[in-house]
Amino acid sequence: MLQDIEPYLACPHCAQALTRHERTLRCPAGHSFDLAKQGYVSLLAGDAHTGTGDTADMVAARADFLAAGHYRPIADALAEAAGAADPEGLVADLGAGTGHYLAHVLDALPGRPGAALDISKYALRRAAKAHPRIGAVVCDAWRPLPLRDASAGLMLNVFAPRNGPEIRRVLRPGGTLLLVSPTSRHLRELVAALGLLSVDEEKQRRIDEKLGPYLTLGGQREVEFTMRLGAEDVRTVVGMGPSAWHTDPERLASALAGLPEPVEVTASVTVAAYRR
């Protein structure tokens, strides 16, 4: 709930603390932000653009696919890594989407509050209800995050944008960022058959280089497993990711018809831990 994360929030305009007055958050400078009836609050600056946020269809596809348990090994690996990380303070998920992974981590960390940060209001409507200790906040990952300096002991970043300077600012000394990114083998059977966007083999190296000035890589492991997906599952996994922006529906339907059912698909990610 938002009251659980209120002590960690900061005004996006002046970075001062926010306090709640009925259904509004206000800072000492007079900036105010209304709480949406769906349970989230938007802390976007007035000139921010939300066009890059996941659409309602993409969010619905992601919710269905994750609820079916196809990515459960990834959520389990993330929760295990979280248990070995900083044991206190806020857990902030940058690019939290529906809150699925944050909720799984919070289940493994009793008593910790969680902040779901995303630019999609459609995603945060779900994140606000994903766990009783989640507070959902609309914000832009590429701008100053609406969290106070050194406020988070743990940050999550799963298939999402990474803002190194802001992650370092928000993490307290000794805090940990757990980052999940796809390897070049992720969904490889679908990439080849359906013409989806592929993952660069140098992706993890480039991530390490970009975060290197701000955080120290503590360790990483690969999580790889095989999923058996029906045609609807395949349609859903395509619709929930970046390929949804680049795939022609008619061409996709034709390619899907040529796949066996079920089809065996590789899921392959790197779970990396970085420390401030």
PDB file of C-alpha atoms in Angstrom:
ATOM      1  CA  MET A   1       0.000   0.000   0.000  1.00  0.00           C
ATOM      2  CA  LEU A   2       1.118   3.569  -0.604  1.00  0.00           C
ATOM      3  CA  GLN A   3       1.326   4.358   3.117  1.00  0.00           C
ATOM      4  CA  ASP A   4       4.041   1.701   3.445  1.00  0.00           C
ATOM      5  CA  ILE A   5       6.311   3.468   0.968  1.00  0.00           C
ATOM      6  CA  GLU A   6       5.336   7.069   1.738  1.00  0.00           C
ATOM      7  CA  PRO A   7       8.466   7.705   3.916  1.00  0.00           C
ATOM      8  CA  TYR A   8      10.664   6.866   0.912  1.00  0.00           C
ATOM      9  CA  LEU A   9       8.942   9.013  -1.726  1.00  0.00           C
ATOM     10  CA  ALA A  10      10.277  12.304  -3.086  1.00  0.00           C
ATOM     11  CA  CYS A  11       8.599  15.035  -5.102  1.00  0.00           C
ATOM     12  CA  PRO A  12       9.540  14.752  -8.804  1.00  0.00           C
ATOM     13  CA  HIS A  13       9.768  18.543  -9.078  1.00  0.00           C
ATOM     14  CA  CYS A  14      11.850  19.529  -6.033  1.00  0.00           C
ATOM     15  CA  ALA A  15      12.937  16.195  -4.461  1.00  0.00           C
ATOM     16  CA  GLN A  16      11.448  17.115  -1.073  1.00  0.00           C
ATOM     17  CA  ALA A  17       9.570  14.601   1.056  1.00  0.00           C
ATOM     18  CA  LEU A  18       5.939  13.833   0.293  1.00  0.00           C
ATOM     19  CA  THR A  19       3.244  13.447   2.937  1.00  0.00           C
ATOM     20  CA  ARG A  20      -0.314  12.215   2.536  1.00  0.00           C
ATOM     21  CA  HIS A  21      -3.380  14.406   3.031  1.00  0.00           C
ATOM     22  CA  GLU A  22      -6.451  12.221   2.501  1.00  0.00           C
ATOM     23  CA  ARG A  23      -6.136  11.165  -1.181  1.00  0.00           C
ATOM     24  CA  THR A  24      -3.324  13.555  -2.091  1.00  0.00           C
ATOM     25  CA  LEU A  25       0.463  13.521  -1.659  1.00  0.00           C
ATOM     26  CA  ARG A  26       2.046  16.949  -1.061  1.00  0.00           C
ATOM     27  CA  CYS A  27       5.519  18.353  -0.563  1.00  0.00           C
ATOM     28  CA  PRO A  28       6.503  21.472   1.478  1.00  0.00           C
ATOM     29  CA  ALA A  29       6.826  23.470  -1.770  1.00  0.00           C
ATOM     30  CA  GLY A  30       3.141  22.920  -2.533  1.00  0.00           C
ATOM     31  CA  HIS A  31       3.362  20.353  -5.319  1.00  0.00           C
ATOM     32  CA  SER A  32       0.506  17.866  -5.015  1.00  0.00           C
ATOM     33  CA  PHE A  33      -0.351  14.525  -6.584  1.00  0.00           C
ATOM     34  CA  ASP A  34      -3.738  12.817  -6.438  1.00  0.00           C
ATOM     35  CA  LEU A  35      -4.030   9.124  -5.692  1.00  0.00           C
ATOM     36  CA  ALA A  36      -5.827   7.207  -8.432  1.00  0.00           C
ATOM     37  CA  LYS A  37      -8.845   5.177  -7.399  1.00  0.00           C
ATOM     38  CA  GLN A  38      -7.064   2.064  -8.747  1.00  0.00           C
ATOM     39  CA  GLY A  39      -4.484   2.399  -5.956  1.00  0.00           C
ATOM     40  CA  TYR A  40      -1.457   3.958  -7.645  1.00  0.00           C
ATOM     41  CA  VAL A  41      -0.094   7.509  -7.703  1.00  0.00           C
ATOM     42  CA  SER A  42       1.445   9.299 -10.681  1.00  0.00           C
ATOM     43  CA  LEU A  43       4.662  11.155  -9.828  1.00  0.00           C
ATOM     44  CA  LEU A  44       5.453  12.081 -13.402  1.00  0.00           C
ATOM     45  CA  ALA A  45       6.637  15.586 -14.187  1.00  0.00           C
ATOM     46  CA  GLY A  46       4.125  17.623 -16.155  1.00  0.00           C
ATOM     47  CA  ASP A  47       6.042  17.439 -19.448  1.00  0.00           C
ATOM     48  CA  ALA A  48       6.676  13.684 -19.294  1.00  0.00           C
ATOM     49  CA  HIS A  49       5.570  11.457 -22.166  1.00  0.00           C
ATOM     50  CA  THR A  50       4.061   8.027 -21.502  1.00  0.00           C
ATOM     51  CA  GLY A  51       4.052   6.781 -25.089  1.00  0.00           C
ATOM     52  CA  THR A  52       6.777   4.218 -24.373  1.00  0.00           C
ATOM     53  CA  GLY A  53       4.752   2.540 -21.633  1.00  0.00           C
ATOM     54  CA  ASP A  54       3.208  -0.893 -22.102  1.00  0.00           C
ATOM     55  CA  THR A  55      -0.284  -0.784 -23.563  1.00  0.00           C
ATOM     56  CA  ALA A  56      -3.338  -2.365 -21.945  1.00  0.00           C
ATOM     57  CA  ASP A  57      -3.089  -5.317 -24.367  1.00  0.00           C
ATOM     58  CA  MET A  58       0.607  -5.866 -23.610  1.00  0.00           C
ATOM     59  CA  VAL A  59      -0.055  -5.743 -19.861  1.00  0.00           C
ATOM     60  CA  ALA A  60      -2.928  -8.211 -20.145  1.00  0.00           C
ATOM     61  CA  ALA A  61      -0.738 -10.583 -22.162  1.00  0.00           C
ATOM     62  CA  ARG A  62       2.053 -10.369 -19.588  1.00  0.00           C
ATOM     63  CA  ALA A  63      -0.338 -10.957 -16.706  1.00  0.00           C
ATOM     64  CA  ASP A  64      -1.760 -14.072 -18.368  1.00  0.00           C
ATOM     65  CA  PHE A  65       1.627 -15.525 -19.270  1.00  0.00           C
ATOM     66  CA  LEU A  66       3.167 -14.954 -15.835  1.00  0.00           C
ATOM     67  CA  ALA A  67       0.068 -16.231 -14.029  1.00  0.00           C
ATOM     68  CA  ALA A  68       0.396 -19.486 -15.971  1.00  0.00           C
ATOM     69  CA  GLY A  69       3.792 -20.026 -14.282  1.00  0.00           C
ATOM     70  CA  HIS A  70       5.917 -20.219 -17.427  1.00  0.00           C
ATOM     71  CA  TYR A  71       8.594 -17.914 -15.950  1.00  0.00           C
ATOM     72  CA  ARG A  72       8.397 -19.282 -12.399  1.00  0.00           C
ATOM     73  CA  PRO A  73      12.088 -20.398 -12.402  1.00  0.00           C
ATOM     74  CA  ILE A  74      13.098 -16.777 -13.054  1.00  0.00           C
ATOM     75  CA  ALA A  75      10.957 -15.500 -10.182  1.00  0.00           C
ATOM     76  CA  ASP A  76      12.362 -18.206  -7.893  1.00  0.00           C
ATOM     77  CA  ALA A  77      15.965 -17.337  -8.803  1.00  0.00           C
ATOM     78  CA  LEU A  78      15.283 -13.669  -8.165  1.00  0.00           C
ATOM     79  CA  ALA A  79      13.720 -14.378  -4.759  1.00  0.00           C
ATOM     80  CA  GLU A  80      16.668 -16.587  -3.820  1.00  0.00           C
ATOM     81  CA  ALA A  81      19.146 -13.854  -4.765  1.00  0.00           C
ATOM     82  CA  ALA A  82      17.092 -11.292  -2.841  1.00  0.00           C
ATOM     83  CA  GLY A  83      17.285 -13.414   0.282  1.00  0.00           C
ATOM     84  CA  ALA A  84      21.076 -13.252   0.125  1.00  0.00           C
ATOM     85  CA  ALA A  85      21.136  -9.479  -0.449  1.00  0.00           C
ATOM     86  CA  ASP A  86      20.516  -6.504   1.856  1.00  0.00           C
ATOM     87  CA  PRO A  87      18.107  -7.651   4.604  1.00  0.00           C
ATOM     88  CA  GLU A  88      16.564  -4.271   5.457  1.00  0.00           C
ATOM     89  CA  GLY A  89      14.716  -1.310   3.953  1.00  0.00           C
ATOM     90  CA  LEU A  90      12.690  -0.595   0.846  1.00  0.00           C
ATOM     91  CA  VAL A  91      12.624  -2.951  -2.155  1.00  0.00           C
ATOM     92  CA  ALA A  92      12.200  -0.856  -5.325  1.00  0.00           C
ATOM     93  CA  ASP A  93      11.408  -2.478  -8.672  1.00  0.00           C
ATOM     94  CA  LEU A  94      12.351  -0.240 -11.603  1.00  0.00           C
ATOM     95  CA  GLY A  95      10.158  -1.204 -14.554  1.00  0.00           C
ATOM     96  CA  ALA A  96       7.973  -3.350 -12.310  1.00  0.00           C
ATOM     97  CA  GLY A  97       5.190  -3.949 -14.819  1.00  0.00           C
ATOM     98  CA  THR A  98       2.366  -5.872 -13.156  1.00  0.00           C
ATOM     99  CA  GLY A  99       4.391  -6.315  -9.946  1.00  0.00           C
ATOM    100  CA  HIS A 100       4.705 -10.068 -10.456  1.00  0.00           C
ATOM    101  CA  TYR A 101       8.411 -10.361  -9.635  1.00  0.00           C
ATOM    102  CA  LEU A 102       8.297  -7.778  -6.843  1.00  0.00           C
ATOM    103  CA  ALA A 103       5.457  -9.682  -5.171  1.00  0.00           C
ATOM    104  CA  HIS A 104       7.448 -12.914  -5.387  1.00  0.00           C
ATOM    105  CA  VAL A 105      10.470 -11.248  -3.793  1.00  0.00           C
ATOM    106  CA  LEU A 106       8.385  -9.667  -1.034  1.00  0.00           C
ATOM    107  CA  ASP A 107       6.984 -13.090  -0.174  1.00  0.00           C
ATOM    108  CA  ALA A 108      10.589 -14.140   0.501  1.00  0.00           C
ATOM    109  CA  LEU A 109      11.322 -10.984   2.540  1.00  0.00           C
ATOM    110  CA  PRO A 110       8.688 -10.689   5.284  1.00  0.00           C
ATOM    111  CA  GLY A 111       7.955  -7.174   6.458  1.00  0.00           C
ATOM    112  CA  ARG A 112       9.770  -5.340   3.663  1.00  0.00           C
ATOM    113  CA  PRO A 113       7.831  -2.614   1.796  1.00  0.00           C
ATOM    114  CA  GLY A 114       7.974  -2.627  -1.992  1.00  0.00           C
ATOM    115  CA  ALA A 115       7.762   0.211  -4.531  1.00  0.00           C
ATOM    116  CA  ALA A 116       6.597  -0.745  -8.020  1.00  0.00           C
ATOM    117  CA  LEU A 117       7.929   1.899 -10.434  1.00  0.00           C
ATOM    118  CA  ASP A 118       6.727   1.961 -14.047  1.00  0.00           C
ATOM    119  CA  ILE A 119       5.570   4.406 -16.697  1.00  0.00           C
ATOM    120  CA  SER A 120       2.510   2.343 -17.659  1.00  0.00           C
ATOM    121  CA  LYS A 121      -0.607   3.098 -15.644  1.00  0.00           C
ATOM    122  CA  TYR A 122      -2.163  -0.067 -17.059  1.00  0.00           C
ATOM    123  CA  ALA A 123       0.609  -2.125 -15.489  1.00  0.00           C
ATOM    124  CA  LEU A 124       0.475  -0.299 -12.175  1.00  0.00           C
ATOM    125  CA  ARG A 125      -3.258  -0.844 -11.799  1.00  0.00           C
ATOM    126  CA  ARG A 126      -2.333  -4.502 -11.467  1.00  0.00           C
ATOM    127  CA  ALA A 127       0.859  -3.920  -9.466  1.00  0.00           C
ATOM    128  CA  ALA A 128      -1.098  -1.987  -6.823  1.00  0.00           C
ATOM    129  CA  LYS A 129      -3.085  -5.169  -6.134  1.00  0.00           C
ATOM    130  CA  ALA A 130      -0.280  -7.699  -6.602  1.00  0.00           C
ATOM    131  CA  HIS A 131       0.815  -7.747  -2.940  1.00  0.00           C
ATOM    132  CA  PRO A 132      -0.351  -6.071   0.285  1.00  0.00           C
ATOM    133  CA  ARG A 133       3.071  -4.455   0.786  1.00  0.00           C
ATOM    134  CA  ILE A 134       3.415  -2.951  -2.704  1.00  0.00           C
ATOM    135  CA  GLY A 135       2.944   0.757  -3.378  1.00  0.00           C
ATOM    136  CA  ALA A 136       2.624   1.561  -7.107  1.00  0.00           C
ATOM    137  CA  VAL A 137       4.116   4.743  -8.596  1.00  0.00           C
ATOM    138  CA  VAL A 138       3.982   6.020 -12.178  1.00  0.00           C
ATOM    139  CA  CYS A 139       7.366   7.513 -13.124  1.00  0.00           C
ATOM    140  CA  ASP A 140       9.879   7.737 -15.955  1.00  0.00           C
ATOM    141  CA  ALA A 141      12.953   5.502 -15.571  1.00  0.00           C
ATOM    142  CA  TRP A 142      15.076   8.007 -17.502  1.00  0.00           C
ATOM    143  CA  ARG A 143      14.335  10.946 -15.211  1.00  0.00           C
ATOM    144  CA  PRO A 144      15.105  11.450 -11.514  1.00  0.00           C
ATOM    145  CA  LEU A 145      13.215   8.713  -9.719  1.00  0.00           C
ATOM    146  CA  PRO A 146      10.643   9.894  -7.125  1.00  0.00           C
ATOM    147  CA  LEU A 147      12.522   8.198  -4.276  1.00  0.00           C
ATOM    148  CA  ARG A 148      14.723   9.789  -1.629  1.00  0.00           C
ATOM    149  CA  ASP A 149      18.503   9.460  -1.633  1.00  0.00           C
ATOM    150  CA  ALA A 150      19.796   6.145  -0.232  1.00  0.00           C
ATOM    151  CA  SER A 151      16.246   5.001   0.451  1.00  0.00           C
ATOM    152  CA  ALA A 152      16.364   1.448  -0.946  1.00  0.00           C
ATOM    153  CA  GLY A 153      18.306  -1.519   0.363  1.00  0.00           C
ATOM    154  CA  LEU A 154      17.395  -3.596  -2.688  1.00  0.00           C
ATOM    155  CA  MET A 155      16.405  -2.730  -6.248  1.00  0.00           C
ATOM    156  CA  LEU A 156      15.041  -5.044  -8.938  1.00  0.00           C
ATOM    157  CA  ASN A 157      15.242  -4.603 -12.689  1.00  0.00           C
ATOM    158  CA  VAL A 158      13.667  -7.357 -14.795  1.00  0.00           C
ATOM    159  CA  PHE A 159      13.634  -6.958 -18.600  1.00  0.00           C
ATOM    160  CA  ALA A 160      13.438  -3.196 -18.033  1.00  0.00           C
ATOM    161  CA  PRO A 161      15.319   0.087 -18.673  1.00  0.00           C
ATOM    162  CA  ARG A 162      18.335   0.791 -16.449  1.00  0.00           C
ATOM    163  CA  ASN A 163      19.304   4.268 -15.251  1.00  0.00           C
ATOM    164  CA  GLY A 164      22.711   3.788 -13.621  1.00  0.00           C
ATOM    165  CA  PRO A 165      23.105   7.202 -11.949  1.00  0.00           C
ATOM    166  CA  GLU A 166      19.611   7.115 -10.455  1.00  0.00           C
ATOM    167  CA  ILE A 167      19.922   3.513  -9.295  1.00  0.00           C
ATOM    168  CA  ARG A 168      23.120   4.431  -7.456  1.00  0.00           C
ATOM    169  CA  ARG A 169      21.505   7.502  -5.898  1.00  0.00           C
ATOM    170  CA  VAL A 170      18.486   5.584  -4.644  1.00  0.00           C
ATOM    171  CA  LEU A 171      20.451   2.593  -3.318  1.00  0.00           C
ATOM    172  CA  ARG A 172      21.906   3.017   0.132  1.00  0.00           C
ATOM    173  CA  PRO A 173      25.611   2.174   0.648  1.00  0.00           C
ATOM    174  CA  GLY A 174      25.927  -1.602   0.597  1.00  0.00           C
ATOM    175  CA  GLY A 175      22.603  -1.946  -1.220  1.00  0.00           C
ATOM    176  CA  THR A 176      22.088  -4.354  -4.106  1.00  0.00           C
ATOM    177  CA  LEU A 177      20.613  -4.179  -7.590  1.00  0.00           C
ATOM    178  CA  LEU A 178      19.328  -7.522  -8.925  1.00  0.00           C
ATOM    179  CA  LEU A 179      19.123  -7.324 -12.695  1.00  0.00           C
ATOM    180  CA  VAL A 180      17.498  -9.910 -14.969  1.00  0.00           C
ATOM    181  CA  SER A 181      18.299  -9.713 -18.682  1.00  0.00           C
ATOM    182  CA  PRO A 182      17.751 -12.155 -21.565  1.00  0.00           C
ATOM    183  CA  THR A 183      20.646 -14.044 -23.125  1.00  0.00           C
ATOM    184  CA  SER A 184      20.934 -14.523 -26.887  1.00  0.00           C
ATOM    185  CA  ARG A 185      19.264 -17.951 -26.453  1.00  0.00           C
ATOM    186  CA  HIS A 186      16.076 -16.547 -24.923  1.00  0.00           C
ATOM    187  CA  LEU A 187      13.035 -17.620 -26.976  1.00  0.00           C
ATOM    188  CA  ARG A 188      15.397 -18.624 -29.776  1.00  0.00           C
ATOM    189  CA  GLU A 189      12.943 -21.073 -31.339  1.00  0.00           C
ATOM    190  CA  LEU A 190      10.325 -18.331 -31.671  1.00  0.00           C
ATOM    191  CA  VAL A 191      12.811 -15.721 -32.850  1.00  0.00           C
ATOM    192  CA  ALA A 192      13.760 -17.926 -35.798  1.00  0.00           C
ATOM    193  CA  ALA A 193      10.251 -19.155 -36.639  1.00  0.00           C
ATOM    194  CA  LEU A 194       8.328 -15.914 -36.157  1.00  0.00           C
ATOM    195  CA  GLY A 195      10.922 -13.292 -37.058  1.00  0.00           C
ATOM    196  CA  LEU A 196      10.962 -11.711 -33.591  1.00  0.00           C
ATOM    197  CA  LEU A 197      13.536  -9.265 -32.261  1.00  0.00           C
ATOM    198  CA  SER A 198      16.715 -11.094 -31.266  1.00  0.00           C
ATOM    199  CA  VAL A 199      19.020 -10.444 -28.310  1.00  0.00           C
ATOM    200  CA  ASP A 200      22.576  -9.281 -28.973  1.00  0.00           C
ATOM    201  CA  GLU A 201      25.174 -11.816 -27.775  1.00  0.00           C
ATOM    202  CA  GLU A 202      27.093  -8.900 -26.214  1.00  0.00           C
ATOM    203  CA  LYS A 203      24.096  -7.605 -24.253  1.00  0.00           C
ATOM    204  CA  GLN A 204      25.349  -8.603 -20.785  1.00  0.00           C
ATOM    205  CA  ARG A 205      28.798  -7.155 -21.446  1.00  0.00           C
ATOM    206  CA  ARG A 206      27.259  -3.860 -22.527  1.00  0.00           C
ATOM    207  CA  ILE A 207      25.060  -3.779 -19.423  1.00  0.00           C
ATOM    208  CA  ASP A 208      28.099  -4.366 -17.198  1.00  0.00           C
ATOM    209  CA  GLU A 209      29.981  -1.559 -18.943  1.00  0.00           C
ATOM    210  CA  LYS A 210      27.124   0.929 -18.576  1.00  0.00           C
ATOM    211  CA  LEU A 211      26.586   0.169 -14.895  1.00  0.00           C
ATOM    212  CA  GLY A 212      30.316  -0.080 -14.127  1.00  0.00           C
ATOM    213  CA  PRO A 213      30.826   3.613 -13.258  1.00  0.00           C
ATOM    214  CA  TYR A 214      28.054   3.441 -10.649  1.00  0.00           C
ATOM    215  CA  LEU A 215      27.916  -0.091  -9.233  1.00  0.00           C
ATOM    216  CA  THR A 216      30.180  -3.077  -8.666  1.00  0.00           C
ATOM    217  CA  LEU A 217      29.269  -6.445 -10.155  1.00  0.00           C
ATOM    218  CA  GLY A 218      29.154  -8.956  -7.325  1.00  0.00           C
ATOM    219  CA  GLY A 219      28.187 -12.089  -9.216  1.00  0.00           C
ATOM    220  CA  GLN A 220      25.864 -13.503 -11.817  1.00  0.00           C
ATOM    221  CA  ARG A 221      24.280 -16.776 -12.865  1.00  0.00           C
ATOM    222  CA  GLU A 222      22.367 -18.006 -15.874  1.00  0.00           C
ATOM    223  CA  VAL A 223      18.904 -19.482 -15.510  1.00  0.00           C
ATOM    224  CA  GLU A 224      17.864 -21.590 -18.499  1.00  0.00           C
ATOM    225  CA  PHE A 225      14.944 -23.970 -18.904  1.00  0.00           C
ATOM    226  CA  THR A 226      12.528 -25.320 -21.517  1.00  0.00           C
ATOM    227  CA  MET A 227       8.865 -24.316 -21.727  1.00  0.00           C
ATOM    228  CA  ARG A 228       6.136 -26.248 -23.546  1.00  0.00           C
ATOM    229  CA  LEU A 229       3.859 -23.620 -25.034  1.00  0.00           C
ATOM    230  CA  GLY A 230       0.566 -23.908 -26.836  1.00  0.00           C
ATOM    231  CA  ALA A 231      -0.398 -21.563 -29.658  1.00  0.00           C
ATOM    232  CA  GLU A 232      -2.148 -19.134 -27.296  1.00  0.00           C
ATOM    233  CA  ASP A 233       0.884 -19.099 -24.965  1.00  0.00           C
ATOM    234  CA  VAL A 234       3.132 -18.259 -27.923  1.00  0.00           C
ATOM    235  CA  ARG A 235       0.800 -15.482 -29.026  1.00  0.00           C
ATOM    236  CA  THR A 236       0.830 -14.142 -25.472  1.00  0.00           C
ATOM    237  CA  VAL A 237       4.615 -14.174 -24.999  1.00  0.00           C
ATOM    238  CA  VAL A 238       5.016 -12.298 -28.292  1.00  0.00           C
ATOM    239  CA  GLY A 239       2.357  -9.773 -27.304  1.00  0.00           C
ATOM    240  CA  MET A 240       3.857  -8.975 -23.901  1.00  0.00           C
ATOM    241  CA  GLY A 241       7.371  -8.034 -25.051  1.00  0.00           C
ATOM    242  CA  PRO A 242       9.128  -5.548 -27.335  1.00  0.00           C
ATOM    243  CA  SER A 243       8.270  -7.585 -30.416  1.00  0.00           C
ATOM    244  CA  ALA A 244       4.660  -6.510 -29.886  1.00  0.00           C
ATOM    245  CA  TRP A 245       5.649  -3.095 -31.264  1.00  0.00           C
ATOM    246  CA  HIS A 246       7.316  -4.568 -34.354  1.00  0.00           C
ATOM    247  CA  THR A 247       5.287  -7.636 -35.418  1.00  0.00           C
ATOM    248  CA  ASP A 248       2.642  -7.566 -38.152  1.00  0.00           C
ATOM    249  CA  PRO A 249      -0.461  -9.374 -36.795  1.00  0.00           C
ATOM    250  CA  GLU A 250      -1.324 -11.074 -40.108  1.00  0.00           C
ATOM    251  CA  ARG A 251       2.230 -12.275 -40.656  1.00  0.00           C
ATOM    252  CA  LEU A 252       2.402 -13.492 -37.058  1.00  0.00           C
ATOM    253  CA  ALA A 253      -0.858 -15.437 -37.406  1.00  0.00           C
ATOM    254  CA  SER A 254       0.447 -17.130 -40.552  1.00  0.00           C
ATOM    255  CA  ALA A 255       3.753 -18.058 -38.889  1.00  0.00           C
ATOM    256  CA  LEU A 256       1.971 -19.351 -35.781  1.00  0.00           C
ATOM    257  CA  ALA A 257      -0.063 -21.727 -37.907  1.00  0.00           C
ATOM    258  CA  GLY A 258       3.160 -23.411 -38.998  1.00  0.00           C
ATOM    259  CA  LEU A 259       4.377 -24.184 -35.473  1.00  0.00           C
ATOM    260  CA  PRO A 260       3.874 -27.556 -33.779  1.00  0.00           C
ATOM    261  CA  GLU A 261       1.638 -27.570 -30.708  1.00  0.00           C
ATOM    262  CA  PRO A 262       2.890 -27.564 -28.099  1.00  0.00           C
ATOM    263  CA  VAL A 263       6.242 -26.119 -29.111  1.00  0.00           C
ATOM    264  CA  GLU A 264       9.335 -26.398 -26.920  1.00  0.00           C
ATOM    265  CA  VAL A 265      10.812 -22.960 -26.283  1.00  0.00           C
ATOM    266  CA  THR A 266      14.007 -22.020 -24.448  1.00  0.00           C
ATOM    267  CA  ALA A 267      13.877 -19.421 -21.683  1.00  0.00           C
ATOM    268  CA  SER A 268      17.354 -18.121 -20.884  1.00  0.00           C
ATOM    269  CA  VAL A 269      18.293 -15.171 -18.674  1.00  0.00           C
ATOM    270  CA  THR A 270      21.159 -13.822 -16.612  1.00  0.00           C
ATOM    271  CA  VAL A 271      20.508 -12.855 -12.988  1.00  0.00           C
ATOM    272  CA  ALA A 272      23.238 -10.424 -11.944  1.00  0.00           C
ATOM    273  CA  ALA A 273      23.865  -8.749  -8.580  1.00  0.00           C
ATOM    274  CA  TYR A 274      25.466  -5.297  -8.416  1.00  0.00           C
ATOM    275  CA  ARG A 275      26.318  -3.505  -5.203  1.00  0.00           C
ATOM    276  CA  ARG A 276      26.684   0.116  -4.324  1.00  0.00           C
TER     277      ARG A 276
END
